[in-house]
Amino acid sequence: MGAGERLSGTVPSGVASINKATPRGHAVRGCVDGRQGACGTESCDIARGTTGAHRDMKDTSSKPGRLRIPRAPTTAMLVWSLVALIGLLALIVAWQFVEPAPPKQVRLATGSPGGAYELTGDLYARWFAQKGVRLETVETAGSVENWELLLSGAVDAALVQGGTAPAAAADELEAVVSVALEPLFLFHRLLPDEPEERASSLSDHLEGLAGGRIAIGAERSGTQHLMRALLPETGLDGRLEEVGAELVTIGGREAADALEAGTVDAAAFVMAPQAPLVERLLAAEGIGLVHLRQAAGLAQRLPYLSAVTLFEGVVDPRRNLPPRDVHMIAPATYLVVRQDTHRSVLQLLIEAAQRSPTPHLVGSANDFPSLEYTDIPIAEDARYFFERGPNILHRHLPFWAASLIDRMAILIIPLLTVIIPLFRIAPAALQWSMRRRIFRWYRQVRLIDEDLARGDLPRSRLESDLALLRRLDQDVSATEVPLSYMEEFYNLRLHIAYMRQRVRDLLAEDRSDPENGT
């Protein structure tokens, strides 16, 4: 083949046949030289693993302590290291959005001992215990104190009375669900020959207590808050001194004891009809319950109130308590939490309200729990849990396991959206890197081929090309490539050997040229 011939993708005519390497990298077998017979060309040396480059170099592969540094694994290491780094960064970013684990203990502010709030808190505590969380109930004076404890962070949740929310509540707190209506009970000592229940307006009743003492609830209680809101509605806030009525700030058991002892003439209580204290006063001799004719009107004027009827015998059918229907007004009781309360606590509170409902002796039992009757906005997570219920994990797994999977889903799903594309891109990147390396070597071979095609090259240029091919062959032979690229690898080595043979042939022709004096 003359110097003007160009490099092609075929094996030169001097090589009759060369078996390609197997995919597992088995040695090349069988080589017949068309001109010299048995394996005389450098192409056949490749089959033996002894190219011209190897003949020019001393074999150091068998010397102890001498290891070749593989280049392809280094590239793979860089690619996979980059994948690992990106995955780690994605993990760090996703971790910022993972919620902390649910708390093992929750503090719930309830109310005074013996009241409906305390009974409700005990029901919820039993439900929480089934889920592996301890619910600690905190006795308080009432709703006003409960708001204060929530705002100060002393408790995690509280049962509060509608209409008692302070101005700062909406900025730091959120409602969960309303759980019941709790009527305002106005008990009073009966005058001689006075019926136990009489229909009257609130102002008529209070004016009838001229010179009497009225227990309006303890300080920081929801009862006192409601009574002080009702006084302006009746027009009695400025007339108490005129009628000689005295307001006494006691409530709960203390107020009931005082009423029975006669140290107060009337007492107000906001509590559920099933509370033991209510049944006690309904059954007490000489104590009556006020029947409010204006219940519907007051509920219309104060939106956090509802007009309800306490039906005859609903508290105790055996003793027929109360002995007749009584019209009353009732604020709602609802659950409130801090805005930073763990969402799992919201779910447990809603489940407790649904699975351990407060008995309803006024209004409809189907109305509660409810997302209505609250003074502050409902938490979005609470609305979601209330409307959709527990997910499949919480229905079939223990609470701690379902919560763990919920938390990890926030971590795993974004992580998979990053890792899966990376694992698809990485092999393609490795393939591109290996092909780029092979093409770079072929570019060098191609440049020498074009150099030879121009012809009439000086001997020094041919020797330079031969040295370049030798170094190129050393570089290629020292590179370890994946098994899937063995075909391209051995094709490249064949073409390098072919080009080296061409250069040697041209050097031999140059020595035998008569014009060179040889």
XYZ file of C-alpha atoms in Angstrom:
518
model
C 0.000 0.000 0.000
C 1.470 3.330 -1.029
C 1.867 6.451 0.992
C -1.170 7.996 -0.715
C -3.534 5.404 0.642
C -5.824 6.563 3.442
C -6.710 4.794 6.671
C -9.916 2.847 6.426
C -11.955 0.907 8.952
C -10.793 -2.438 7.490
C -7.863 -4.594 8.410
C -4.996 -4.267 5.895
C -4.559 -6.866 3.186
C -1.435 -8.228 4.864
C -3.638 -9.619 7.642
C -5.827 -12.446 6.374
C -7.958 -12.816 9.480
C -7.999 -11.730 13.095
C -10.620 -13.040 15.441
C -12.123 -10.265 17.513
C -11.932 -10.345 21.277
C -14.864 -11.955 22.966
C -17.125 -9.806 25.132
C -15.405 -11.264 28.171
C -12.001 -10.046 26.941
C -10.553 -13.396 25.852
C -7.289 -13.214 23.985
C -7.357 -12.769 20.202
C -6.672 -16.080 18.455
C -5.447 -17.080 14.984
C -3.485 -14.881 12.648
C -2.101 -15.623 9.196
C 0.220 -13.259 7.384
C -0.502 -13.184 3.677
C 3.077 -12.275 2.832
C 5.191 -13.834 5.578
C 3.166 -16.858 6.606
C 3.106 -17.314 10.347
C 2.370 -14.204 12.318
C 5.034 -11.987 10.998
C 3.275 -8.642 11.157
C 2.668 -6.386 14.124
C -1.038 -7.044 13.729
C -0.373 -10.589 14.739
C 1.690 -9.366 17.662
C -1.519 -7.926 19.084
C -2.937 -11.441 19.128
C -0.021 -12.496 21.276
C -0.191 -9.339 23.357
C 3.302 -8.283 22.130
C 3.037 -5.245 19.918
C 5.989 -3.238 18.795
C 5.468 -0.938 21.729
C 5.737 -3.867 24.065
C 8.834 -5.154 22.320
C 10.429 -1.752 22.802
C 9.551 -1.723 26.503
C 10.805 -3.953 29.284
C 8.098 -6.081 30.841
C 7.526 -4.765 34.332
C 4.107 -6.279 34.870
C 5.540 -9.223 36.775
C 7.618 -7.119 39.148
C 6.250 -6.945 42.666
C 4.896 -3.614 43.780
C 4.326 -2.314 40.237
C 0.652 -1.701 39.485
C -0.794 -0.003 36.467
C -3.232 2.774 37.312
C -6.454 2.000 35.426
C -7.947 5.038 33.759
C -11.460 3.847 32.955
C -12.230 2.943 36.578
C -10.927 6.379 37.572
C -13.429 7.977 35.211
C -16.156 5.734 36.571
C -15.133 6.668 40.087
C -15.413 10.350 39.253
C -18.837 9.899 37.671
C -20.236 7.823 40.520
C -18.635 10.108 43.079
C -20.447 13.006 41.429
C -23.702 11.027 41.565
C -23.116 10.325 45.256
C -22.323 13.993 45.924
C -25.474 15.209 44.177
C -27.494 12.565 46.022
C -25.998 13.708 49.324
C -26.836 17.344 48.564
C -30.396 16.336 47.640
C -30.610 14.407 50.911
C -29.430 17.428 52.902
C -31.931 19.721 51.179
C -34.810 17.241 51.584
C -33.923 16.720 55.239
C -34.728 20.374 55.919
C -38.373 19.597 55.146
C -38.635 16.438 57.261
C -40.757 16.924 60.351
C -39.374 15.986 63.746
C -40.710 12.824 65.330
C -44.083 13.123 67.105
C -43.762 14.029 70.796
C -44.077 11.295 73.390
C -46.061 13.581 75.715
C -48.706 16.250 75.093
C -50.088 18.674 77.700
C -53.787 19.543 77.453
C -55.284 22.372 79.518
C -58.781 21.378 80.635
C -60.683 23.148 83.425
C -61.773 22.988 87.032
C -61.999 19.635 88.846
C -65.283 17.825 88.280
C -66.149 19.866 85.199
C -66.925 18.637 81.694
C -63.517 19.752 80.412
C -61.803 17.455 82.894
C -64.031 14.535 81.869
C -63.337 15.190 78.202
C -59.599 15.391 78.855
C -59.681 12.012 80.601
C -61.436 10.439 77.604
C -58.824 11.854 75.240
C -55.972 10.689 77.483
C -57.169 7.091 77.178
C -57.225 7.349 73.387
C -53.732 8.865 73.281
C -52.466 6.048 75.522
C -53.684 3.491 72.977
C -51.467 5.227 70.409
C -48.406 5.229 72.643
C -48.542 8.951 73.491
C -49.066 10.293 77.014
C -51.672 13.051 77.281
C -51.224 15.026 80.501
C -54.310 16.988 81.534
C -53.690 20.285 83.326
C -56.364 21.594 85.716
C -57.102 25.304 85.308
C -59.607 27.930 86.366
C -61.165 27.850 82.908
C -60.941 29.056 79.336
C -59.288 32.431 79.968
C -56.418 30.759 81.800
C -56.239 28.107 79.078
C -55.641 30.809 76.465
C -52.898 32.298 78.610
C -51.180 28.933 79.018
C -51.309 28.325 75.287
C -49.873 31.722 74.408
C -47.059 31.275 76.922
C -46.209 27.807 75.584
C -46.904 26.094 78.916
C -49.314 23.641 77.252
C -49.614 22.199 73.751
C -53.405 22.186 73.444
C -56.464 23.321 75.352
C -60.216 23.042 75.558
C -61.683 26.544 75.392
C -65.065 28.182 75.401
C -66.377 30.057 72.386
C -66.274 33.837 72.664
C -63.263 33.923 74.992
C -60.412 34.207 72.461
C -57.962 37.077 73.144
C -56.850 39.396 70.363
C -53.416 37.753 70.023
C -54.842 34.252 69.608
C -55.262 34.314 65.826
C -51.583 35.195 65.305
C -50.106 32.309 67.309
C -52.834 29.711 67.740
C -55.097 27.590 65.554
C -58.377 25.813 66.167
C -58.688 22.069 65.619
C -62.372 21.092 65.988
C -65.322 22.057 68.132
C -66.475 19.188 70.328
C -69.703 20.215 72.070
C -72.144 22.909 73.116
C -72.062 23.737 76.821
C -75.091 25.644 78.128
C -75.064 28.482 80.627
C -76.820 27.187 83.756
C -78.255 29.916 86.000
C -79.202 28.338 89.314
C -80.789 30.395 92.081
C -82.231 29.890 95.517
C -86.017 29.633 95.414
C -88.247 32.026 97.274
C -91.129 30.601 99.266
C -93.863 29.218 96.952
C -91.692 29.998 93.866
C -91.772 27.330 91.090
C -88.474 25.536 90.479
C -88.269 26.727 86.858
C -89.730 29.991 85.805
C -89.619 31.679 82.438
C -87.952 35.058 82.640
C -85.560 37.334 80.871
C -82.063 37.545 82.245
C -82.630 41.117 83.346
C -85.876 40.144 85.112
C -84.045 37.390 86.921
C -81.127 39.571 88.015
C -83.434 42.374 89.100
C -85.347 39.804 91.113
C -82.152 39.201 93.047
C -82.109 42.719 94.487
C -79.778 42.781 97.402
C -78.545 39.291 96.583
C -75.116 37.885 95.835
C -74.471 36.341 92.396
C -71.548 33.963 91.724
C -70.462 34.727 88.166
C -67.511 32.328 87.923
C -63.906 32.282 89.034
C -61.331 34.711 87.756
C -59.926 33.724 84.322
C -62.846 31.367 83.745
C -65.063 31.171 80.675
C -68.167 31.474 82.828
C -67.169 34.861 84.198
C -66.145 36.009 80.712
C -69.611 35.121 79.370
C -71.472 36.702 82.281
C -69.592 39.975 81.869
C -70.468 39.901 78.154
C -74.167 39.352 78.922
C -74.520 42.172 81.450
C -74.223 44.953 78.829
C -76.765 43.106 76.645
C -79.313 43.234 79.457
C -78.521 46.812 80.389
C -77.651 45.796 83.935
C -73.933 46.536 83.813
C -74.563 50.035 85.161
C -77.571 49.189 87.349
C -76.093 46.541 89.621
C -75.578 49.045 92.411
C -79.112 50.334 91.920
C -80.653 46.907 92.413
C -78.199 46.122 95.189
C -76.794 42.989 93.536
C -73.263 41.918 94.374
C -71.114 39.942 91.930
C -68.996 37.244 93.555
C -66.082 35.837 91.546
C -66.250 32.187 92.492
C -67.183 29.214 90.339
C -67.242 25.451 90.030
C -67.610 23.398 93.196
C -66.991 26.425 95.370
C -69.943 28.263 93.836
C -72.184 25.181 94.098
C -71.299 24.733 97.754
C -71.983 28.419 98.421
C -75.346 28.224 96.663
C -76.439 25.202 98.668
C -75.169 26.814 101.876
C -77.075 30.014 101.125
C -74.001 32.280 101.110
C -74.843 33.255 97.512
C -78.307 33.659 96.047
C -77.511 32.664 92.461
C -74.654 31.029 90.576
C -73.716 30.729 86.910
C -72.022 27.686 85.396
C -70.977 26.976 81.794
C -70.656 23.205 81.569
C -72.063 20.113 79.940
C -75.435 18.872 81.238
C -73.890 15.499 82.112
C -71.429 17.085 84.552
C -71.969 15.699 88.084
C -72.256 19.217 89.489
C -75.248 19.988 87.229
C -77.092 16.838 88.261
C -76.343 17.651 91.897
C -77.870 21.135 91.721
C -80.882 20.002 89.672
C -81.691 17.518 92.415
C -80.996 19.922 95.306
C -83.930 21.120 97.431
C -84.691 24.836 97.267
C -82.639 25.498 94.119
C -84.169 26.265 90.727
C -82.936 26.669 87.146
C -83.689 29.850 85.178
C -85.669 29.317 81.948
C -84.536 32.087 79.533
C -87.287 33.456 77.314
C -84.679 35.506 75.413
C -82.354 32.581 74.536
C -82.911 32.807 70.771
C -82.552 36.592 70.778
C -79.305 36.544 72.751
C -77.877 33.869 70.427
C -78.726 36.062 67.459
C -76.937 39.049 68.964
C -73.844 37.122 70.111
C -72.732 34.847 67.227
C -70.644 32.550 69.424
C -73.818 31.523 71.306
C -76.467 29.010 70.276
C -80.022 28.734 71.573
C -80.605 25.230 72.933
C -83.258 23.369 74.873
C -82.544 21.124 77.826
C -85.376 18.627 77.485
C -87.375 17.237 80.373
C -85.712 14.219 81.966
C -82.614 14.286 79.745
C -80.154 14.550 82.665
C -81.741 11.796 84.762
C -84.904 10.138 83.416
C -85.469 8.174 86.646
C -85.748 11.350 88.728
C -87.091 13.382 85.802
C -84.298 15.971 85.844
C -85.012 18.589 84.760
C -88.779 18.364 85.440
C -89.655 20.374 82.308
C -88.036 21.758 79.118
C -85.640 24.663 79.720
C -84.524 27.219 77.120
C -80.843 28.117 77.456
C -77.924 29.718 75.641
C -74.746 27.745 74.975
C -71.275 28.622 73.715
C -69.293 25.902 71.928
C -66.257 24.133 73.326
C -63.398 23.617 70.914
C -59.799 22.440 70.825
C -56.982 24.908 70.243
C -53.273 24.263 69.601
C -50.169 26.305 68.984
C -49.253 26.871 65.335
C -46.032 24.876 65.776
C -47.815 21.827 67.193
C -46.809 18.592 65.461
C -49.339 17.594 62.804
C -49.552 14.079 64.277
C -50.895 15.635 67.492
C -53.637 17.319 65.456
C -54.551 13.983 63.949
C -54.688 12.308 67.365
C -56.859 15.105 68.779
C -59.311 14.791 65.895
C -59.406 11.007 66.231
C -59.957 11.363 69.979
C -62.852 13.771 69.382
C -64.368 11.343 66.862
C -63.707 8.066 68.698
C -64.274 9.357 72.246
C -67.030 11.904 71.703
C -68.372 14.058 74.477
C -71.955 13.013 75.344
C -74.406 15.497 73.860
C -77.536 16.221 75.894
C -78.299 19.467 74.065
C -78.329 19.993 70.326
C -77.724 17.184 67.849
C -75.016 14.593 68.479
C -74.373 14.481 64.714
C -73.207 18.098 64.757
C -69.964 17.314 66.607
C -67.076 17.216 66.225
C -67.302 20.098 63.776
C -65.181 22.650 61.935
C -67.666 25.368 62.921
C -68.309 27.325 66.146
C -64.685 28.487 66.533
C -63.406 32.021 67.165
C -60.095 31.574 65.318
C -59.286 29.890 61.979
C -59.066 26.114 61.726
C -55.565 24.706 61.118
C -55.166 23.519 57.521
C -53.760 20.169 58.635
C -56.711 19.755 60.986
C -59.143 20.495 58.162
C -57.351 17.950 55.961
C -57.423 15.205 58.609
C -61.034 15.950 59.548
C -62.327 15.853 55.967
C -60.253 12.915 54.697
C -59.677 10.877 57.816
C -56.542 8.873 58.598
C -54.593 7.577 55.611
C -54.130 3.882 54.865
C -50.918 3.754 56.902
C -52.574 5.057 60.067
C -55.538 2.726 59.542
C -53.428 -0.437 59.391
C -50.117 0.299 61.145
C -49.188 1.308 64.681
C -49.092 5.050 65.194
C -45.283 5.245 65.522
C -44.712 3.179 62.349
C -47.201 5.174 60.279
C -45.703 8.458 61.514
C -42.192 7.275 60.615
C -43.236 6.336 57.081
C -45.044 9.665 56.692
C -41.873 11.511 57.667
C -39.604 9.421 55.454
C -41.916 9.866 52.462
C -41.136 13.575 52.547
C -37.457 12.608 52.364
C -37.553 9.664 49.951
C -39.881 10.978 47.249
C -37.832 14.123 46.411
C -34.645 12.070 46.730
C -35.859 9.508 44.199
C -36.768 12.255 41.746
C -33.085 13.224 41.779
C -31.389 9.822 42.126
C -33.329 7.941 39.429
C -32.410 10.397 36.622
C -28.805 10.414 37.870
C -28.592 6.630 37.642
C -29.866 6.872 34.092
C -27.448 9.630 33.159
C -24.332 8.139 34.794
C -23.956 5.123 32.426
C -24.490 7.406 29.447
C -21.839 9.752 30.827
C -19.414 6.851 31.228
C -20.159 5.700 27.695
C -19.585 9.191 26.358
C -16.308 9.453 28.302
C -14.972 6.158 26.943
C -16.004 6.895 23.379
C -14.477 10.348 23.663
C -11.189 8.791 24.731
C -11.235 6.281 21.870
C -12.150 8.973 19.344
C -9.364 11.173 20.673
C -6.873 8.384 19.963
C -8.414 7.857 16.539
C -8.004 11.571 15.872
C -4.259 11.185 16.382
C -4.186 8.194 14.046
C -6.207 10.103 11.479
C -3.815 13.066 11.556
C -0.864 10.745 10.868
C -2.838 9.066 8.077
C -3.474 12.458 6.460
C 0.205 13.283 6.931
C 1.226 10.143 5.071
C -1.348 10.788 2.357
C 0.444 13.994 1.345
C 3.517 11.886 0.411
C 7.225 12.810 -0.002
C 7.708 13.177 3.730
C 11.275 13.599 4.975
C 12.733 10.757 6.954
C 12.759 12.829 10.143
C 8.996 13.379 9.817
C 8.368 9.655 9.352
C 10.475 8.847 12.402
C 8.521 11.438 14.385
C 5.219 9.864 13.289
C 6.508 6.419 14.215
C 7.521 7.641 17.679
C 4.099 9.237 18.115
C 2.358 5.996 17.158
C 4.562 4.097 19.605
C 3.591 6.426 22.448
C -0.033 6.234 21.389
C 0.083 2.446 21.473
C 1.677 2.551 24.921
C -1.081 4.833 26.135
C -3.835 2.621 24.701
C -2.324 -0.648 25.914
C -1.934 0.745 29.444
C -5.626 1.638 29.586
C -8.140 -0.786 31.023
C -11.559 -0.487 29.476
C -14.920 -2.079 30.306
C -15.671 -5.397 28.617
C -18.428 -3.807 26.567
C -15.827 -1.684 24.726
C -13.369 -4.475 23.871
C -14.347 -4.444 20.196
C -13.553 -0.744 19.803
C -10.417 -1.212 21.909
C -8.947 -3.979 19.762
C -10.003 -2.296 16.529
C -8.074 0.780 17.626
C -4.970 -1.261 18.451
C -5.177 -2.980 15.060
C -5.346 0.346 13.276
C -2.442 1.737 15.294
C -0.399 -1.362 14.402
C -1.421 -0.958 10.800
C -0.266 2.668 10.719
C 3.033 1.775 12.384
C 3.618 -0.862 9.723
C 2.907 1.684 6.985
C 5.410 4.108 8.461
C 8.011 1.329 8.733
C 7.383 0.385 5.106
C 7.911 3.990 4.025
C 11.119 4.191 6.054
C 12.319 0.977 4.403
C 11.500 2.363 0.932
C 13.365 5.544 1.808
C 16.516 3.570 2.680
C 16.373 1.584 -0.595
C 15.744 4.627 -2.800
C 18.742 5.061 -5.276
C 18.358 8.831 -5.086
C 19.258 8.594 -1.389
C 22.493 6.825 -2.308
C 21.596 3.532 -0.605
